[in-house]
PDB file of C-alpha atoms in Angstrom:
ATOM      1  CA  UNK A  26     -18.994  36.273 -54.000  1.00 53.00           C
ATOM      2  CA  UNK A  27     -17.670  32.301 -54.877  1.00 66.00           C
ATOM      3  CA  UNK A  28     -14.720  32.323 -54.354  1.00 72.00           C
ATOM      4  CA  UNK A  29     -15.283  33.688 -50.818  1.00 77.00           C
ATOM      5  CA  UNK A  30     -17.456  30.657 -50.069  1.00 74.00           C
ATOM      6  CA  UNK A  31     -15.652  28.101 -51.812  1.00 81.00           C
ATOM      7  CA  UNK A  32     -12.104  29.961 -50.247  1.00 80.00           C
ATOM      8  CA  UNK A  33     -14.354  29.501 -46.364  1.00 82.00           C
ATOM      9  CA  UNK A  34     -14.857  26.386 -46.949  1.00 81.00           C
ATOM     10  CA  UNK A  35     -11.194  25.207 -48.530  1.00 85.00           C
ATOM     11  CA  UNK A  36     -10.233  26.571 -45.045  1.00 85.00           C
ATOM     12  CA  UNK A  37     -13.641  23.888 -42.474  1.00 88.00           C
ATOM     13  CA  UNK A  38     -12.094  21.244 -44.884  1.00 89.00           C
ATOM     14  CA  UNK A  39      -7.985  21.469 -44.250  1.00 88.00           C
ATOM     15  CA  UNK A  40      -9.215  22.534 -40.670  1.00 88.00           C
ATOM     16  CA  UNK A  41     -10.747  19.137 -40.121  1.00 91.00           C
ATOM     17  CA  UNK A  42      -8.559  17.385 -42.175  1.00 91.00           C
ATOM     18  CA  UNK A  43      -5.685  18.849 -39.416  1.00 91.00           C
ATOM     19  CA  UNK A  44      -8.488  17.362 -36.877  1.00 92.00           C
ATOM     20  CA  UNK A  45      -8.793  14.220 -37.859  1.00 93.00           C
ATOM     21  CA  UNK A  46      -4.982  13.283 -38.381  1.00 93.00           C
ATOM     22  CA  UNK A  47      -4.524  14.701 -35.363  1.00 94.00           C
ATOM     23  CA  UNK A  48      -7.076  12.757 -33.123  1.00 94.00           C
ATOM     24  CA  UNK A  49      -5.535   9.254 -34.856  1.00 94.00           C
ATOM     25  CA  UNK A  50      -1.794  10.582 -34.096  1.00 94.00           C
ATOM     26  CA  UNK A  51      -2.557  11.409 -30.839  1.00 94.00           C
ATOM     27  CA  UNK A  52      -5.371  10.205 -29.577  1.00 92.00           C
ATOM     28  CA  UNK A  53      -4.715   6.360 -31.524  1.00 92.00           C
ATOM     29  CA  UNK A  54      -1.303   5.661 -32.581  1.00 94.00           C
ATOM     30  CA  UNK A  55       0.489   7.762 -30.047  1.00 94.00           C
ATOM     31  CA  UNK A  56      -1.695   5.754 -26.698  1.00 92.00           C
ATOM     32  CA  UNK A  57      -1.243   2.630 -28.725  1.00 91.00           C
ATOM     33  CA  UNK A  58       2.525   2.757 -28.934  1.00 91.00           C
ATOM     34  CA  UNK A  59       3.327   3.901 -25.983  1.00 92.00           C
ATOM     35  CA  UNK A  60       0.576   1.217 -24.328  1.00 90.00           C
ATOM     36  CA  UNK A  61       2.514  -1.130 -26.366  1.00 89.00           C
ATOM     37  CA  UNK A  62       6.069  -0.037 -24.923  1.00 89.00           C
ATOM     38  CA  UNK A  63       5.084  -0.826 -21.231  1.00 87.00           C
ATOM     39  CA  UNK A  64       3.351  -3.652 -21.844  1.00 87.00           C
ATOM     40  CA  UNK A  65       6.836  -5.192 -23.454  1.00 86.00           C
ATOM     41  CA  UNK A  66       9.226  -3.308 -21.316  1.00 85.00           C
ATOM     42  CA  UNK A  67       7.497  -2.664 -17.612  1.00 83.00           C
ATOM     43  CA  UNK A  68       4.594  -4.831 -17.585  1.00 82.00           C
ATOM     44  CA  UNK A  69       4.519  -5.082 -13.481  1.00 80.00           C
ATOM     45  CA  UNK A  70       4.940  -1.371 -13.836  1.00 82.00           C
ATOM     46  CA  UNK A  71       2.526  -0.518 -16.014  1.00 79.00           C
ATOM     47  CA  UNK A  72      -0.243  -2.816 -14.382  1.00 81.00           C
ATOM     48  CA  UNK A  73      -0.550  -1.753 -11.143  1.00 77.00           C
ATOM     49  CA  UNK A  74       2.116  -3.851  -9.565  1.00 85.00           C
ATOM     50  CA  UNK A  75      -0.236  -6.322  -8.612  1.00 85.00           C
ATOM     51  CA  UNK A  76       0.234  -9.223  -6.522  1.00 86.00           C
ATOM     52  CA  UNK A  77      -0.654 -12.904  -6.507  1.00 85.00           C
ATOM     53  CA  UNK A  78      -2.516 -15.066  -4.682  1.00 85.00           C
ATOM     54  CA  UNK A  79      -4.360 -18.319  -5.245  1.00 83.00           C
ATOM     55  CA  UNK A  80      -4.499 -17.419  -9.068  1.00 83.00           C
ATOM     56  CA  UNK A  81      -6.182 -14.127  -8.700  1.00 87.00           C
ATOM     57  CA  UNK A  82      -5.170 -10.349  -7.956  1.00 85.00           C
ATOM     58  CA  UNK A  83      -5.173  -9.810  -4.371  1.00 84.00           C
ATOM     59  CA  UNK A  84      -3.699  -6.284  -4.494  1.00 83.00           C
ATOM     60  CA  UNK A  85      -0.641  -3.850  -5.559  1.00 85.00           C
ATOM     61  CA  UNK A  86       3.268  -3.737  -3.653  1.00 84.00           C
ATOM     62  CA  UNK A  87       2.620  -0.353  -3.733  1.00 87.00           C
ATOM     63  CA  UNK A  88      -0.598   0.033  -1.908  1.00 86.00           C
ATOM     64  CA  UNK A  89      -1.061  -1.087   2.348  1.00 86.00           C
ATOM     65  CA  UNK A  90      -3.564  -2.860   2.529  1.00 87.00           C
ATOM     66  CA  UNK A  91      -5.613  -3.173   6.608  1.00 86.00           C
ATOM     67  CA  UNK A  92      -5.832  -6.415   8.229  1.00 91.00           C
ATOM     68  CA  UNK A  93      -9.119  -5.853  10.536  1.00 90.00           C
ATOM     69  CA  UNK A  94     -11.986  -7.975  12.086  1.00 90.00           C
ATOM     70  CA  UNK A  95     -14.644  -6.461  10.740  1.00 89.00           C
ATOM     71  CA  UNK A  96     -16.591  -4.081  12.742  1.00 86.00           C
ATOM     72  CA  UNK A  97     -18.819  -5.395  15.152  1.00 87.00           C
ATOM     73  CA  UNK A  98     -21.998  -3.772  16.270  1.00 86.00           C
ATOM     74  CA  UNK A  99     -21.950  -0.870  17.568  1.00 85.00           C
ATOM     75  CA  UNK A 100     -18.407   0.613  16.323  1.00 82.00           C
ATOM     76  CA  UNK A 101     -16.926   3.187  14.244  1.00 79.00           C
ATOM     77  CA  UNK A 102     -13.259   1.913  14.687  1.00 80.00           C
ATOM     78  CA  UNK A 103     -12.591  -1.951  13.580  1.00 84.00           C
ATOM     79  CA  UNK A 104      -9.676  -3.816  16.383  1.00 90.00           C
ATOM     80  CA  UNK A 105      -6.904  -5.020  13.994  1.00 92.00           C
ATOM     81  CA  UNK A 106      -7.422  -9.056  13.306  1.00 95.00           C
ATOM     82  CA  UNK A 107      -3.981  -9.775  15.090  1.00 96.00           C
ATOM     83  CA  UNK A 108      -2.735 -12.955  12.777  1.00 96.00           C
ATOM     84  CA  UNK A 109      -1.940 -10.914  10.625  1.00 97.00           C
ATOM     85  CA  UNK A 110       0.759  -8.785  10.716  1.00 97.00           C
ATOM     86  CA  UNK A 111       0.386  -4.918  10.729  1.00 96.00           C
ATOM     87  CA  UNK A 112       1.186  -2.362   8.254  1.00 94.00           C
ATOM     88  CA  UNK A 113       1.699   1.614   8.463  1.00 92.00           C
ATOM     89  CA  UNK A 114      -1.145   4.080  10.832  1.00 86.00           C
ATOM     90  CA  UNK A 115      -3.958   4.895   8.320  1.00 76.00           C
ATOM     91  CA  UNK A 116      -3.717   8.528   9.365  1.00 64.00           C
ATOM     92  CA  UNK A 117      -5.017  10.100   6.128  1.00 57.00           C
ATOM     93  CA  UNK A 118      -6.883  12.495   3.734  1.00 52.00           C
ATOM     94  CA  UNK A 119     -10.747  10.918   4.008  1.00 49.00           C
ATOM     95  CA  UNK A 120     -12.420   7.920   2.781  1.00 50.00           C
ATOM     96  CA  UNK A 121     -15.136   6.825   1.122  1.00 46.00           C
ATOM     97  CA  UNK A 122     -18.286   3.652   0.895  1.00 47.00           C
ATOM     98  CA  UNK A 123     -15.823   2.736  -2.034  1.00 45.00           C
ATOM     99  CA  UNK A 124     -12.071   1.208  -0.730  1.00 45.00           C
ATOM    100  CA  UNK A 125     -13.643  -0.683   1.837  1.00 48.00           C
ATOM    101  CA  UNK A 126      -9.648  -2.389   2.396  1.00 52.00           C
ATOM    102  CA  UNK A 127      -8.068   0.623   2.448  1.00 56.00           C
ATOM    103  CA  UNK A 128     -10.458   3.153   3.767  1.00 57.00           C
ATOM    104  CA  UNK A 129      -8.023   6.499   2.188  1.00 53.00           C
ATOM    105  CA  UNK A 130      -9.183   8.814  -0.722  1.00 55.00           C
ATOM    106  CA  UNK A 131      -6.518  10.924  -0.377  1.00 60.00           C
ATOM    107  CA  UNK A 132      -2.682  10.434  -0.668  1.00 68.00           C
ATOM    108  CA  UNK A 133      -1.106  12.089   1.917  1.00 66.00           C
ATOM    109  CA  UNK A 134       0.062  12.763   5.282  1.00 67.00           C
ATOM    110  CA  UNK A 135      -1.478  14.400   8.704  1.00 68.00           C
ATOM    111  CA  UNK A 136      -0.208  17.623   8.284  1.00 72.00           C
ATOM    112  CA  UNK A 137       0.488  17.587  11.748  1.00 77.00           C
ATOM    113  CA  UNK A 138       3.099  18.954  13.369  1.00 81.00           C
ATOM    114  CA  UNK A 139       5.491  17.566  16.117  1.00 81.00           C
ATOM    115  CA  UNK A 140       3.845  19.859  19.218  1.00 87.00           C
ATOM    116  CA  UNK A 141       0.494  18.608  18.161  1.00 86.00           C
ATOM    117  CA  UNK A 142      -1.725  16.916  20.668  1.00 90.00           C
ATOM    118  CA  UNK A 143      -4.015  15.381  18.722  1.00 86.00           C
ATOM    119  CA  UNK A 144      -1.445  14.049  17.230  1.00 84.00           C
ATOM    120  CA  UNK A 145       0.715  13.449  20.846  1.00 89.00           C
ATOM    121  CA  UNK A 146      -2.577  11.749  21.329  1.00 90.00           C
ATOM    122  CA  UNK A 147      -2.580   9.154  18.192  1.00 88.00           C
ATOM    123  CA  UNK A 148       0.944   8.318  18.571  1.00 90.00           C
ATOM    124  CA  UNK A 149       1.122   7.757  22.274  1.00 93.00           C
ATOM    125  CA  UNK A 150      -1.782   5.433  21.323  1.00 92.00           C
ATOM    126  CA  UNK A 151      -0.572   3.839  18.960  1.00 92.00           C
ATOM    127  CA  UNK A 152       2.760   2.982  20.746  1.00 96.00           C
ATOM    128  CA  UNK A 153       0.517   2.238  24.061  1.00 96.00           C
ATOM    129  CA  UNK A 154      -1.131  -0.425  21.762  1.00 95.00           C
ATOM    130  CA  UNK A 155       1.692  -2.406  19.995  1.00 96.00           C
ATOM    131  CA  UNK A 156       3.337  -2.974  23.133  1.00 97.00           C
ATOM    132  CA  UNK A 157      -0.507  -4.603  24.592  1.00 96.00           C
ATOM    133  CA  UNK A 158      -0.834  -6.404  21.260  1.00 96.00           C
ATOM    134  CA  UNK A 159       2.059  -8.025  20.553  1.00 97.00           C
ATOM    135  CA  UNK A 160       3.979  -8.882  24.454  1.00 97.00           C
ATOM    136  CA  UNK A 161       2.375 -12.107  25.005  1.00 96.00           C
ATOM    137  CA  UNK A 162       3.544 -15.234  27.393  1.00 93.00           C
ATOM    138  CA  UNK A 163       6.460 -14.962  27.074  1.00 92.00           C
ATOM    139  CA  UNK A 164       7.886 -12.171  25.708  1.00 96.00           C
ATOM    140  CA  UNK A 165       6.934  -8.888  26.454  1.00 97.00           C
ATOM    141  CA  UNK A 166       7.423  -6.019  24.034  1.00 97.00           C
ATOM    142  CA  UNK A 167       9.631  -2.523  25.857  1.00 96.00           C
ATOM    143  CA  UNK A 168       8.790   0.929  24.446  1.00 95.00           C
ATOM    144  CA  UNK A 169      12.255   2.046  23.183  1.00 96.00           C
ATOM    145  CA  UNK A 170      11.548  -0.782  21.291  1.00 96.00           C
ATOM    146  CA  UNK A 171       7.894   0.191  19.377  1.00 97.00           C
ATOM    147  CA  UNK A 172      10.311   2.031  16.153  1.00 97.00           C
ATOM    148  CA  UNK A 173       8.480   4.646  14.257  1.00 93.00           C
ATOM    149  CA  UNK A 174       7.262   3.312  11.985  1.00 94.00           C
ATOM    150  CA  UNK A 175       4.378   1.265  13.917  1.00 95.00           C
ATOM    151  CA  UNK A 176       2.639   4.660  15.401  1.00 92.00           C
ATOM    152  CA  UNK A 177       3.559   7.058  12.643  1.00 89.00           C
ATOM    153  CA  UNK A 178       1.734   6.830   9.070  1.00 84.00           C
ATOM    154  CA  UNK A 179       3.981   7.888   5.790  1.00 83.00           C
ATOM    155  CA  UNK A 180       3.966  11.061   3.941  1.00 77.00           C
ATOM    156  CA  UNK A 181       1.726   9.387   1.600  1.00 77.00           C
ATOM    157  CA  UNK A 182      -0.672   7.459   3.751  1.00 75.00           C
ATOM    158  CA  UNK A 183      -0.704   4.553   1.514  1.00 82.00           C
ATOM    159  CA  UNK A 184       3.309   2.584   2.781  1.00 88.00           C
ATOM    160  CA  UNK A 185       2.876  -0.799   2.550  1.00 92.00           C
ATOM    161  CA  UNK A 186       5.750  -1.248   3.851  1.00 96.00           C
ATOM    162  CA  UNK A 187       6.867  -1.453   7.112  1.00 96.00           C
ATOM    163  CA  UNK A 188      11.114  -1.601   8.529  1.00 97.00           C
ATOM    164  CA  UNK A 189      11.965  -4.733   9.745  1.00 97.00           C
ATOM    165  CA  UNK A 190      12.363  -3.536  13.583  1.00 98.00           C
ATOM    166  CA  UNK A 191       8.948  -3.604  13.587  1.00 98.00           C
ATOM    167  CA  UNK A 192       7.697  -7.311  11.875  1.00 98.00           C
ATOM    168  CA  UNK A 193      10.578  -8.574  14.433  1.00 98.00           C
ATOM    169  CA  UNK A 194       8.133  -7.018  17.278  1.00 97.00           C
ATOM    170  CA  UNK A 195       5.661  -8.772  16.235  1.00 98.00           C
ATOM    171  CA  UNK A 196       6.502 -12.381  15.615  1.00 98.00           C
ATOM    172  CA  UNK A 197       5.961 -13.635  18.340  1.00 98.00           C
ATOM    173  CA  UNK A 198       1.960 -12.991  18.810  1.00 98.00           C
ATOM    174  CA  UNK A 199       1.359 -14.187  14.689  1.00 98.00           C
ATOM    175  CA  UNK A 200       3.754 -17.087  16.169  1.00 97.00           C
ATOM    176  CA  UNK A 201       0.695 -17.295  19.012  1.00 97.00           C
ATOM    177  CA  UNK A 202      -2.042 -16.234  16.666  1.00 96.00           C
ATOM    178  CA  UNK A 203      -1.595 -19.207  13.981  1.00 96.00           C
ATOM    179  CA  UNK A 204       0.080 -22.306  15.939  1.00 95.00           C
ATOM    180  CA  UNK A 205       3.852 -21.763  14.158  1.00 97.00           C
ATOM    181  CA  UNK A 206       6.981 -21.530  15.773  1.00 96.00           C
ATOM    182  CA  UNK A 207       8.999 -18.482  16.662  1.00 97.00           C
ATOM    183  CA  UNK A 208      12.169 -19.699  13.441  1.00 97.00           C
ATOM    184  CA  UNK A 209       9.499 -20.852  11.522  1.00 97.00           C
ATOM    185  CA  UNK A 210       7.722 -16.567  11.821  1.00 97.00           C
ATOM    186  CA  UNK A 211      11.112 -14.651  12.167  1.00 98.00           C
ATOM    187  CA  UNK A 212      12.390 -17.522   8.953  1.00 97.00           C
ATOM    188  CA  UNK A 213       9.345 -15.105   7.036  1.00 97.00           C
ATOM    189  CA  UNK A 214      11.202 -11.218   8.176  1.00 97.00           C
ATOM    190  CA  UNK A 215      13.948 -12.724   7.469  1.00 97.00           C
ATOM    191  CA  UNK A 216      13.196 -13.959   3.571  1.00 97.00           C
ATOM    192  CA  UNK A 217      11.015 -11.216   3.084  1.00 97.00           C
ATOM    193  CA  UNK A 218      13.420  -8.025   4.423  1.00 97.00           C
ATOM    194  CA  UNK A 219      14.526  -6.032   1.252  1.00 95.00           C
ATOM    195  CA  UNK A 220      17.546  -3.533   1.463  1.00 94.00           C
ATOM    196  CA  UNK A 221      18.114  -0.105   0.290  1.00 93.00           C
ATOM    197  CA  UNK A 222      17.534   0.129  -3.501  1.00 89.00           C
ATOM    198  CA  UNK A 223      21.284  -0.313  -4.868  1.00 90.00           C
ATOM    199  CA  UNK A 224      23.011  -0.274  -1.382  1.00 89.00           C
ATOM    200  CA  UNK A 225      21.945   3.381  -1.168  1.00 90.00           C
ATOM    201  CA  UNK A 226      19.201   4.122  -1.297  1.00 91.00           C
ATOM    202  CA  UNK A 227      16.119   4.653   1.744  1.00 90.00           C
ATOM    203  CA  UNK A 228      16.009   1.785   4.246  1.00 93.00           C
ATOM    204  CA  UNK A 229      15.623  -2.235   4.524  1.00 96.00           C
ATOM    205  CA  UNK A 230      12.052  -2.379   4.847  1.00 96.00           C
ATOM    206  CA  UNK A 231       9.750  -5.883   3.852  1.00 97.00           C
ATOM    207  CA  UNK A 232       6.303  -5.235   2.337  1.00 96.00           C
ATOM    208  CA  UNK A 233       3.655  -6.526   4.284  1.00 96.00           C
ATOM    209  CA  UNK A 234       0.902  -7.368   1.836  1.00 94.00           C
ATOM    210  CA  UNK A 235       3.896 -10.162   1.049  1.00 95.00           C
ATOM    211  CA  UNK A 236       4.676 -11.178   4.256  1.00 97.00           C
ATOM    212  CA  UNK A 237       1.371 -11.690   4.827  1.00 96.00           C
ATOM    213  CA  UNK A 238       0.663 -13.971   1.742  1.00 95.00           C
ATOM    214  CA  UNK A 239       3.588 -16.181   2.479  1.00 96.00           C
ATOM    215  CA  UNK A 240       2.499 -16.693   6.427  1.00 97.00           C
ATOM    216  CA  UNK A 241      -0.836 -17.940   5.322  1.00 95.00           C
ATOM    217  CA  UNK A 242       1.080 -20.551   2.613  1.00 94.00           C
ATOM    218  CA  UNK A 243       2.925 -21.800   5.642  1.00 95.00           C
ATOM    219  CA  UNK A 244       0.463 -21.700   7.810  1.00 94.00           C
ATOM    220  CA  UNK A 245      -1.971 -23.823   6.015  1.00 92.00           C
ATOM    221  CA  UNK A 246       1.646 -26.588   5.864  1.00 89.00           C
ATOM    222  CA  UNK A 247       1.474 -26.745   8.708  1.00 80.00           C
TER     223      UNK A 247
END
């Protein structure tokens, strides 16, 4: 009986030691090593690809933001603030009351087929709004000039980038709203246009948050 109890205690103690060692290795040492390597070699990615302006974090280069006017009384959908470059439509899978700057609780597409009436109505309305909002005195946007990314959300619904074509058709409106010349704004777009990764992966793109930060700085100087 005594031997049985002793063996049981030994087994329990061995199991406890194994648990403590594994907890220390997998729960403390390993996470610290991985975190240290990530911070040392990939600090930008490890910290969320943060973008800073005026000395504070204003967003991530990987997640889009909305640039809207405050909701008016009785409004359910805010109007876009047209002094800023606008990103892609944000038709995601849901919203929440915490993240009010970019109202998406899940990453994902709308999963509607090309012949879905709701999707067709969204795209039609979005194209009309793009034409109307970006047609200013002396410059008219033609419906045929509106690129697909101006009227459709991305697969994730979180795309931070727009095509150079979509940025270009916003240039005249941005110049007018901010008291800048078209040439100044076009240079901003050109300077913030990224080429295909490694020359062949993806498409040329413009990060909207980075572009708007540069726009704010330029407008402050003018």
